[in-house]
CSV table of N, CA and C in Angstrom, one decimal:
chain,number,residue,atom,x,y,z
A,15,LEU,N,88.1,159.9,136.2
A,15,LEU,CA,88.6,159.1,137.3
A,15,LEU,C,88.2,157.7,137.3
A,16,ARG,N,87.0,157.4,136.7
A,16,ARG,CA,86.5,156.1,136.7
A,16,ARG,C,87.3,155.2,135.7
A,17,ILE,N,87.8,155.7,134.6
A,17,ILE,CA,88.6,154.9,133.7
A,17,ILE,C,89.8,154.3,134.3
A,18,PRO,N,90.7,155.1,135.0
A,18,PRO,CA,91.8,154.4,135.7
A,18,PRO,C,91.4,153.4,136.7
A,19,ILE,N,90.3,153.6,137.4
A,19,ILE,CA,89.9,152.7,138.4
A,19,ILE,C,89.4,151.4,137.7
A,20,LEU,N,88.6,151.6,136.6
A,20,LEU,CA,88.2,150.4,135.9
A,20,LEU,C,89.3,149.6,135.3
A,21,GLU,N,90.3,150.3,134.7
A,21,GLU,CA,91.5,149.6,134.2
A,21,GLU,C,92.3,148.9,135.2
A,22,ARG,N,92.4,149.5,136.4
A,22,ARG,CA,93.1,148.8,137.5
A,22,ARG,C,92.4,147.6,138.0
A,23,ALA,N,91.1,147.8,138.1
A,23,ALA,CA,90.2,146.6,138.6
A,23,ALA,C,90.3,145.5,137.6
A,24,GLU,N,90.3,145.8,136.3
A,24,GLU,CA,90.4,144.7,135.3
A,24,GLU,C,91.7,144.0,135.5
A,25,LYS,N,92.8,144.7,135.7
A,25,LYS,CA,94.1,144.1,135.9
A,25,LYS,C,94.2,143.2,137.1
A,26,VAL,N,93.7,143.7,138.2
A,26,VAL,CA,93.7,143.0,139.5
A,26,VAL,C,92.8,141.7,139.4
A,27,PHE,N,91.6,141.8,138.8
A,27,PHE,CA,90.7,140.7,138.7
A,27,PHE,C,91.4,139.6,137.8
A,28,LYS,N,92.0,140.0,136.8
A,28,LYS,CA,92.7,139.1,135.8
A,28,LYS,C,93.8,138.4,136.6
A,29,GLU,N,94.7,139.2,137.3
A,29,GLU,CA,95.8,138.6,138.0
A,29,GLU,C,95.3,137.6,139.0
A,30,LEU,N,94.2,137.8,139.7
A,30,LEU,CA,93.7,136.9,140.7
A,30,LEU,C,92.8,135.8,140.2
A,31,GLY,N,92.6,135.9,138.9
A,31,GLY,CA,91.8,134.8,138.2
A,31,GLY,C,90.3,134.9,138.6
A,32,LEU,N,89.8,136.1,139.0
A,32,LEU,CA,88.4,136.3,139.4
A,32,LEU,C,87.6,136.6,138.1
A,33,PRO,N,86.5,135.9,138.0
A,33,PRO,CA,85.6,136.1,136.8
A,33,PRO,C,84.7,137.3,137.0
A,34,ILE,N,85.3,138.5,137.3
A,34,ILE,CA,84.5,139.7,137.5
A,34,ILE,C,84.8,140.7,136.4
A,35,THR,N,83.8,141.3,135.9
A,35,THR,CA,83.9,142.3,134.8
A,35,THR,C,83.5,143.6,135.3
A,36,PRO,N,84.4,144.6,135.4
A,36,PRO,CA,84.0,146.0,135.7
A,36,PRO,C,83.5,146.7,134.5
A,37,ARG,N,82.4,147.5,134.7
A,37,ARG,CA,81.8,148.2,133.6
A,37,ARG,C,81.4,149.6,134.1
A,38,LEU,N,81.5,150.6,133.2
A,38,LEU,CA,81.0,151.9,133.6
A,38,LEU,C,79.5,151.8,133.8
A,39,ALA,N,79.0,152.6,134.8
A,39,ALA,CA,77.6,152.6,135.1
A,39,ALA,C,77.2,154.0,135.5
A,40,GLY,N,76.0,154.3,135.1
A,40,GLY,CA,75.5,155.7,135.5
A,40,GLY,C,76.4,156.8,135.1
A,41,THR,N,76.4,157.8,135.9
A,41,THR,CA,77.3,158.9,135.5
A,41,THR,C,78.5,159.0,136.5
A,42,SER,N,78.5,158.3,137.6
A,42,SER,CA,79.6,158.4,138.5
A,42,SER,C,80.0,157.1,139.2
A,43,SER,N,79.6,156.0,138.6
A,43,SER,CA,79.8,154.7,139.2
A,43,SER,C,80.4,153.6,138.3
A,44,ILE,N,80.8,152.5,138.9
A,44,ILE,CA,81.3,151.4,138.2
A,44,ILE,C,80.5,150.2,138.7
A,45,ASP,N,80.1,149.3,137.8
A,45,ASP,CA,79.4,148.1,138.2
A,45,ASP,C,80.5,147.0,138.1
A,46,PHE,N,80.4,146.1,139.0
A,46,PHE,CA,81.3,144.9,139.0
A,46,PHE,C,80.3,143.7,138.9
A,47,ALA,N,80.4,143.0,137.7
A,47,ALA,CA,79.5,141.9,137.4
A,47,ALA,C,80.3,140.6,137.3
A,48,VAL,N,79.6,139.5,137.6
A,48,VAL,CA,80.2,138.2,137.3
A,48,VAL,C,80.3,138.0,135.8
A,49,ALA,N,81.4,137.6,135.3
A,49,ALA,CA,81.6,137.4,133.9
A,49,ALA,C,80.5,136.5,133.3
A,50,GLY,N,79.9,136.9,132.3
A,50,GLY,CA,78.9,136.0,131.6
A,50,GLY,C,77.5,136.3,132.2
A,51,ALA,N,77.4,137.0,133.2
A,51,ALA,CA,76.1,137.3,133.8
A,51,ALA,C,75.7,138.8,133.5
A,52,SER,N,74.4,139.0,133.3
A,52,SER,CA,73.9,140.3,133.0
A,52,SER,C,72.5,140.4,133.5
A,53,LYS,N,71.9,141.5,133.4
A,53,LYS,CA,70.5,141.7,133.7
A,53,LYS,C,69.6,140.8,132.8
A,54,THR,N,70.0,140.6,131.6
A,54,THR,CA,69.3,139.7,130.7
A,54,THR,C,69.3,138.2,131.3
A,55,THR,N,70.4,137.8,131.7
A,55,THR,CA,70.5,136.4,132.2
A,55,THR,C,69.7,136.3,133.5
A,56,ALA,N,69.7,137.4,134.3
A,56,ALA,CA,68.9,137.3,135.6
A,56,ALA,C,67.4,137.2,135.3
A,57,VAL,N,67.0,138.0,134.3
A,57,VAL,CA,65.5,137.9,133.9
A,57,VAL,C,65.2,136.5,133.4
A,58,HIS,N,66.1,135.9,132.6
A,58,HIS,CA,65.8,134.6,132.1
A,58,HIS,C,65.8,133.6,133.3
A,59,TRP,N,66.7,133.7,134.2
A,59,TRP,CA,66.7,132.8,135.4
A,59,TRP,C,65.4,132.9,136.1
A,60,ILE,N,64.9,134.1,136.3
A,60,ILE,CA,63.6,134.3,137.1
A,60,ILE,C,62.5,133.7,136.3
A,61,LEU,N,62.4,133.9,135.0
A,61,LEU,CA,61.3,133.3,134.2
A,61,LEU,C,61.4,131.8,134.2
A,62,GLU,N,62.5,131.2,134.3
A,62,GLU,CA,62.6,129.8,134.3
A,62,GLU,C,62.5,129.2,135.7
A,63,ASN,N,62.5,130.0,136.7
A,63,ASN,CA,62.4,129.5,138.1
A,63,ASN,C,60.9,129.4,138.5
A,64,THR,N,60.3,128.2,138.2
A,64,THR,CA,58.9,128.1,138.4
A,64,THR,C,58.5,128.2,139.9
A,65,GLU,N,59.4,127.7,140.8
A,65,GLU,CA,59.1,127.8,142.2
A,65,GLU,C,59.0,129.2,142.7
A,66,LYS,N,59.9,130.1,142.2
A,66,LYS,CA,59.9,131.5,142.6
A,66,LYS,C,58.6,132.2,142.1
A,67,LEU,N,58.3,131.9,140.8
A,67,LEU,CA,57.1,132.5,140.2
A,67,LEU,C,55.9,132.0,140.9
A,68,LYS,N,55.8,130.7,141.2
A,68,LYS,CA,54.7,130.2,141.9
A,68,LYS,C,54.4,130.9,143.2
A,69,GLY,N,55.5,131.3,143.9
A,69,GLY,CA,55.5,132.0,145.2
A,69,GLY,C,54.8,133.3,145.1
A,70,ILE,N,54.7,133.9,143.9
A,70,ILE,CA,54.0,135.1,143.7
A,70,ILE,C,52.8,134.9,142.8
A,71,SER,N,52.3,133.7,142.7
A,71,SER,CA,51.1,133.3,142.0
A,71,SER,C,51.2,133.6,140.5
A,72,LEU,N,52.3,133.4,139.9
A,72,LEU,CA,52.5,133.6,138.5
A,72,LEU,C,53.2,132.4,137.9
A,73,ASN,N,53.2,132.4,136.5
A,73,ASN,CA,54.0,131.4,135.8
A,73,ASN,C,54.6,132.1,134.5
A,74,LYS,N,55.5,131.5,133.9
A,74,LYS,CA,56.2,132.1,132.8
A,74,LYS,C,55.2,132.4,131.6
A,75,ASP,N,54.3,131.4,131.4
A,75,ASP,CA,53.4,131.6,130.3
A,75,ASP,C,52.5,132.8,130.5
A,76,GLN,N,52.0,133.0,131.7
A,76,GLN,CA,51.2,134.1,132.1
A,76,GLN,C,52.0,135.4,131.8
A,77,LEU,N,53.2,135.5,132.3
A,77,LEU,CA,54.0,136.7,132.1
A,77,LEU,C,54.3,137.0,130.7
A,78,LEU,N,54.6,136.0,129.9
A,78,LEU,CA,54.9,136.3,128.5
A,78,LEU,C,53.7,136.5,127.6
A,79,ALA,N,52.5,136.0,128.1
A,79,ALA,CA,51.3,136.2,127.3
A,79,ALA,C,50.7,137.6,127.6
A,80,ASP,N,50.9,138.1,128.8
A,80,ASP,CA,50.3,139.4,129.2
A,80,ASP,C,51.4,140.3,129.7
A,81,SER,N,51.9,141.1,128.8
A,81,SER,CA,53.0,142.0,129.1
A,81,SER,C,52.6,143.1,130.2
A,82,SER,N,51.4,143.3,130.4
A,82,SER,CA,51.0,144.3,131.4
A,82,SER,C,51.3,143.8,132.9
A,83,LEU,N,51.6,142.5,133.0
A,83,LEU,CA,52.0,142.0,134.3
A,83,LEU,C,53.4,142.4,134.7
A,84,ILE,N,54.2,142.9,133.8
A,84,ILE,CA,55.6,143.2,134.1
A,84,ILE,C,55.8,144.7,133.8
A,85,GLU,N,56.6,145.4,134.6
A,85,GLU,CA,57.0,146.7,134.3
A,85,GLU,C,58.4,146.9,134.8
A,86,VAL,N,59.2,147.4,133.9
A,86,VAL,CA,60.7,147.6,134.2
A,86,VAL,C,60.9,149.0,134.6
A,87,TRP,N,61.6,149.2,135.7
A,87,TRP,CA,62.0,150.6,136.2
A,87,TRP,C,63.5,150.7,136.1
A,88,GLY,N,64.0,151.8,135.5
A,88,GLY,CA,65.4,151.9,135.4
A,88,GLY,C,65.8,153.4,135.2
A,89,ASP,N,67.1,153.6,135.1
A,89,ASP,CA,67.6,155.0,134.9
A,89,ASP,C,68.7,155.1,133.9
A,90,LYS,N,69.0,154.0,133.2
A,90,LYS,CA,70.0,154.0,132.2
A,90,LYS,C,69.8,152.9,131.2
A,91,TYR,N,69.1,153.4,130.1
A,91,TYR,CA,68.8,152.5,129.0
A,91,TYR,C,69.7,152.7,127.7
A,92,SER,N,70.5,153.7,127.8
A,92,SER,CA,71.3,154.1,126.6
A,92,SER,C,72.2,152.9,126.1
A,93,THR,N,72.2,152.8,124.8
A,93,THR,CA,73.1,151.8,124.1
A,93,THR,C,74.5,152.3,123.9
A,94,ILE,N,74.7,153.6,124.2
A,94,ILE,CA,76.0,154.2,123.9
A,94,ILE,C,76.7,154.5,125.2
A,95,ASN,N,76.1,154.9,126.2
A,95,ASN,CA,76.7,155.3,127.5
A,95,ASN,C,76.6,154.3,128.6
A,96,GLY,N,76.7,153.0,128.3
A,96,GLY,CA,76.8,152.0,129.3
A,96,GLY,C,75.5,151.7,130.0
A,97,GLY,N,74.4,151.9,129.4
A,97,GLY,CA,73.1,151.6,130.1
A,97,GLY,C,72.9,150.1,130.3
A,98,THR,N,72.8,149.7,131.5
A,98,THR,CA,72.6,148.3,131.7
A,98,THR,C,71.1,147.9,131.9
A,99,ASP,N,70.3,148.9,132.2
A,99,ASP,CA,68.9,148.6,132.4
A,99,ASP,C,68.2,148.1,131.1
A,100,ARG,N,68.8,148.5,130.0
A,100,ARG,CA,68.2,148.0,128.7
A,100,ARG,C,68.3,146.4,128.6
A,101,HIS,N,69.3,145.9,129.3
A,101,HIS,CA,69.4,144.4,129.3
A,101,HIS,C,68.2,143.7,129.9
A,102,ILE,N,67.6,144.4,130.8
A,102,ILE,CA,66.3,143.8,131.4
A,102,ILE,C,65.3,143.7,130.3
A,103,CYS,N,65.2,144.7,129.5
A,103,CYS,CA,64.2,144.7,128.4
A,103,CYS,C,64.5,143.6,127.4
A,104,GLU,N,65.8,143.4,127.2
A,104,GLU,CA,66.2,142.3,126.2
A,104,GLU,C,65.8,140.9,126.6
A,105,GLY,N,65.5,140.7,127.9
A,105,GLY,CA,65.1,139.4,128.4
A,105,GLY,C,63.6,139.2,128.4
A,106,LEU,N,62.9,140.2,128.0
A,106,LEU,CA,61.4,140.2,128.0
A,106,LEU,C,60.8,140.5,126.7
A,107,PRO,N,59.5,140.3,126.5
A,107,PRO,CA,58.9,140.7,125.3
A,107,PRO,C,59.0,142.2,125.0
A,108,LYS,N,59.2,142.6,123.8
A,108,LYS,CA,59.5,144.0,123.5
A,108,LYS,C,58.4,145.0,123.9
A,109,ASP,N,57.1,144.5,124.1
A,109,ASP,CA,56.0,145.4,124.4
A,109,ASP,C,55.9,145.6,125.9
A,110,VAL,N,56.8,145.0,126.7
A,110,VAL,CA,56.7,145.3,128.2
A,110,VAL,C,57.1,146.7,128.4
A,111,ARG,N,56.3,147.4,129.2
A,111,ARG,CA,56.6,148.8,129.5
A,111,ARG,C,57.8,149.0,130.4
A,112,ALA,N,58.7,149.8,130.0
A,112,ALA,CA,59.9,150.2,130.8
A,112,ALA,C,59.8,151.7,131.0
A,113,ILE,N,60.1,152.1,132.2
A,113,ILE,CA,60.1,153.6,132.6
A,113,ILE,C,61.5,154.0,132.9
A,114,ASP,N,61.9,155.0,132.2
A,114,ASP,CA,63.3,155.6,132.3
A,114,ASP,C,63.2,156.8,133.2
A,115,PHE,N,63.8,156.7,134.4
A,115,PHE,CA,63.7,157.8,135.3
A,115,PHE,C,64.9,158.8,135.2
A,116,ARG,N,65.6,158.7,134.1
A,116,ARG,CA,66.7,159.6,133.8
A,116,ARG,C,66.3,160.3,132.5
A,117,GLN,N,66.7,161.6,132.3
A,117,GLN,CA,66.5,162.3,131.1
A,117,GLN,C,67.7,161.9,130.1
A,118,GLU,N,67.4,160.9,129.2
A,118,GLU,CA,68.4,160.4,128.3
A,118,GLU,C,68.1,160.9,126.9
A,119,GLU,N,69.0,160.8,126.0
A,119,GLU,CA,68.8,161.1,124.6
A,119,GLU,C,68.0,160.0,124.0
A,120,PRO,N,66.8,160.3,123.5
A,120,PRO,CA,66.0,159.2,122.9
A,120,PRO,C,66.7,158.4,121.8
A,121,SER,N,67.6,159.0,121.0
A,121,SER,CA,68.3,158.3,119.9
A,121,SER,C,69.3,157.3,120.4
A,122,GLU,N,69.6,157.3,121.7
A,122,GLU,CA,70.5,156.4,122.3
A,122,GLU,C,69.9,155.1,122.8
A,123,LEU,N,68.5,155.1,122.9
A,123,LEU,CA,67.8,154.0,123.4
A,123,LEU,C,67.7,152.9,122.4
A,124,PRO,N,67.6,151.6,122.8
A,124,PRO,CA,67.4,150.5,121.9
A,124,PRO,C,66.1,150.7,121.2
A,125,THR,N,66.0,150.3,119.9
A,125,THR,CA,64.8,150.5,119.1
A,125,THR,C,63.9,149.3,119.3
A,126,GLY,N,62.6,149.5,119.2
A,126,GLY,CA,61.6,148.5,119.2
A,126,GLY,C,61.1,148.1,120.6
A,127,TYR,N,61.6,148.7,121.6
A,127,TYR,CA,61.2,148.4,123.0
A,127,TYR,C,60.2,149.5,123.5
A,128,ASN,N,59.4,149.2,124.4
A,128,ASN,CA,58.4,150.1,125.0
A,128,ASN,C,59.0,150.9,126.1
A,129,ILE,N,60.0,151.7,125.9
A,129,ILE,CA,60.7,152.5,126.9
A,129,ILE,C,60.1,153.9,126.9
A,130,GLN,N,59.6,154.3,128.0
A,130,GLN,CA,58.9,155.6,128.2
A,130,GLN,C,59.7,156.4,129.2
A,131,PHE,N,59.8,157.7,128.9
A,131,PHE,CA,60.4,158.6,129.9
A,131,PHE,C,59.4,159.1,130.9
A,132,TRP,N,59.9,159.0,132.2
A,132,TRP,CA,59.0,159.5,133.3
A,132,TRP,C,58.9,161.0,133.1
A,133,ASP,N,57.6,161.5,133.2
A,133,ASP,CA,57.4,162.9,133.0
A,133,ASP,C,57.0,163.6,134.3
A,134,GLY,N,57.4,163.0,135.4
A,134,GLY,CA,57.1,163.7,136.7
A,134,GLY,C,58.0,164.8,137.0
A,135,GLN,N,57.9,165.3,138.2
A,135,GLN,CA,58.7,166.5,138.6
A,135,GLN,C,60.1,166.1,139.0
A,136,LYS,N,60.3,164.8,139.5
A,136,LYS,CA,61.6,164.4,140.0
A,136,LYS,C,62.1,163.3,139.1
A,137,HIS,N,63.4,163.0,139.2
A,137,HIS,CA,64.0,161.9,138.4
A,137,HIS,C,64.9,161.0,139.2
A,138,LEU,N,65.5,160.0,138.6
A,138,LEU,CA,66.3,159.0,139.2
A,138,LEU,C,65.5,158.4,140.4
A,139,HIS,N,66.1,158.1,141.5
A,139,HIS,CA,65.4,157.4,142.6
A,139,HIS,C,64.3,158.2,143.2
A,140,HIS,N,64.4,159.5,143.2
A,140,HIS,CA,63.3,160.4,143.7
A,140,HIS,C,62.1,160.3,142.7
A,141,GLY,N,62.4,160.1,141.4
A,141,GLY,CA,61.3,160.0,140.4
A,141,GLY,C,60.6,158.7,140.6
A,142,LEU,N,61.3,157.6,140.9
A,142,LEU,CA,60.7,156.3,141.2
A,142,LEU,C,59.8,156.5,142.4
A,143,LEU,N,60.2,157.1,143.5
A,143,LEU,CA,59.4,157.3,144.6
A,143,LEU,C,58.1,158.1,144.3
A,144,GLU,N,58.3,159.2,143.5
A,144,GLU,CA,57.2,160.0,143.1
A,144,GLU,C,56.2,159.1,142.3
A,145,TYR,N,56.7,158.3,141.4
A,145,TYR,CA,55.9,157.4,140.6
A,145,TYR,C,55.1,156.5,141.4
A,146,LEU,N,55.8,155.8,142.4
A,146,LEU,CA,55.1,154.9,143.3
A,146,LEU,C,54.0,155.5,144.1
A,147,GLN,N,54.3,156.8,144.6
A,147,GLN,CA,53.3,157.5,145.4
A,147,GLN,C,52.1,157.9,144.6
A,148,SER,N,52.3,158.0,143.3
A,148,SER,CA,51.2,158.5,142.4
A,148,SER,C,50.2,157.4,142.0
A,149,ARG,N,50.6,156.2,142.3
A,149,ARG,CA,49.8,155.0,141.9
A,149,ARG,C,48.7,154.6,143.0
């Protein structure tokens, strides 16, 4: 069902001249993103926004020098099945820890990144809650 919706959305956005790109997301959803923007560009924007970082007592040099200051949480890192959370990793040093709260096929994950599978009892958003409560 998502494919016809995605195709129709692409057609409508093109006809209206809207710079919106529909993408398959998760197992039952569609993401609508501004063309040219991604989670990678958002991470780069944050790292370059010195005022925002200063507001949380950090700076880009600190974050890039100490990867333990950053942790990525997501549920779709697959390079095959539309995983957009991997794009967060692409904007950061490869040793930044990323936790995958979905049970994905390890061979579908991007290589060289510190992506770890959550081994708790629950997964997806319930897994994130379980993780946060365990800290």
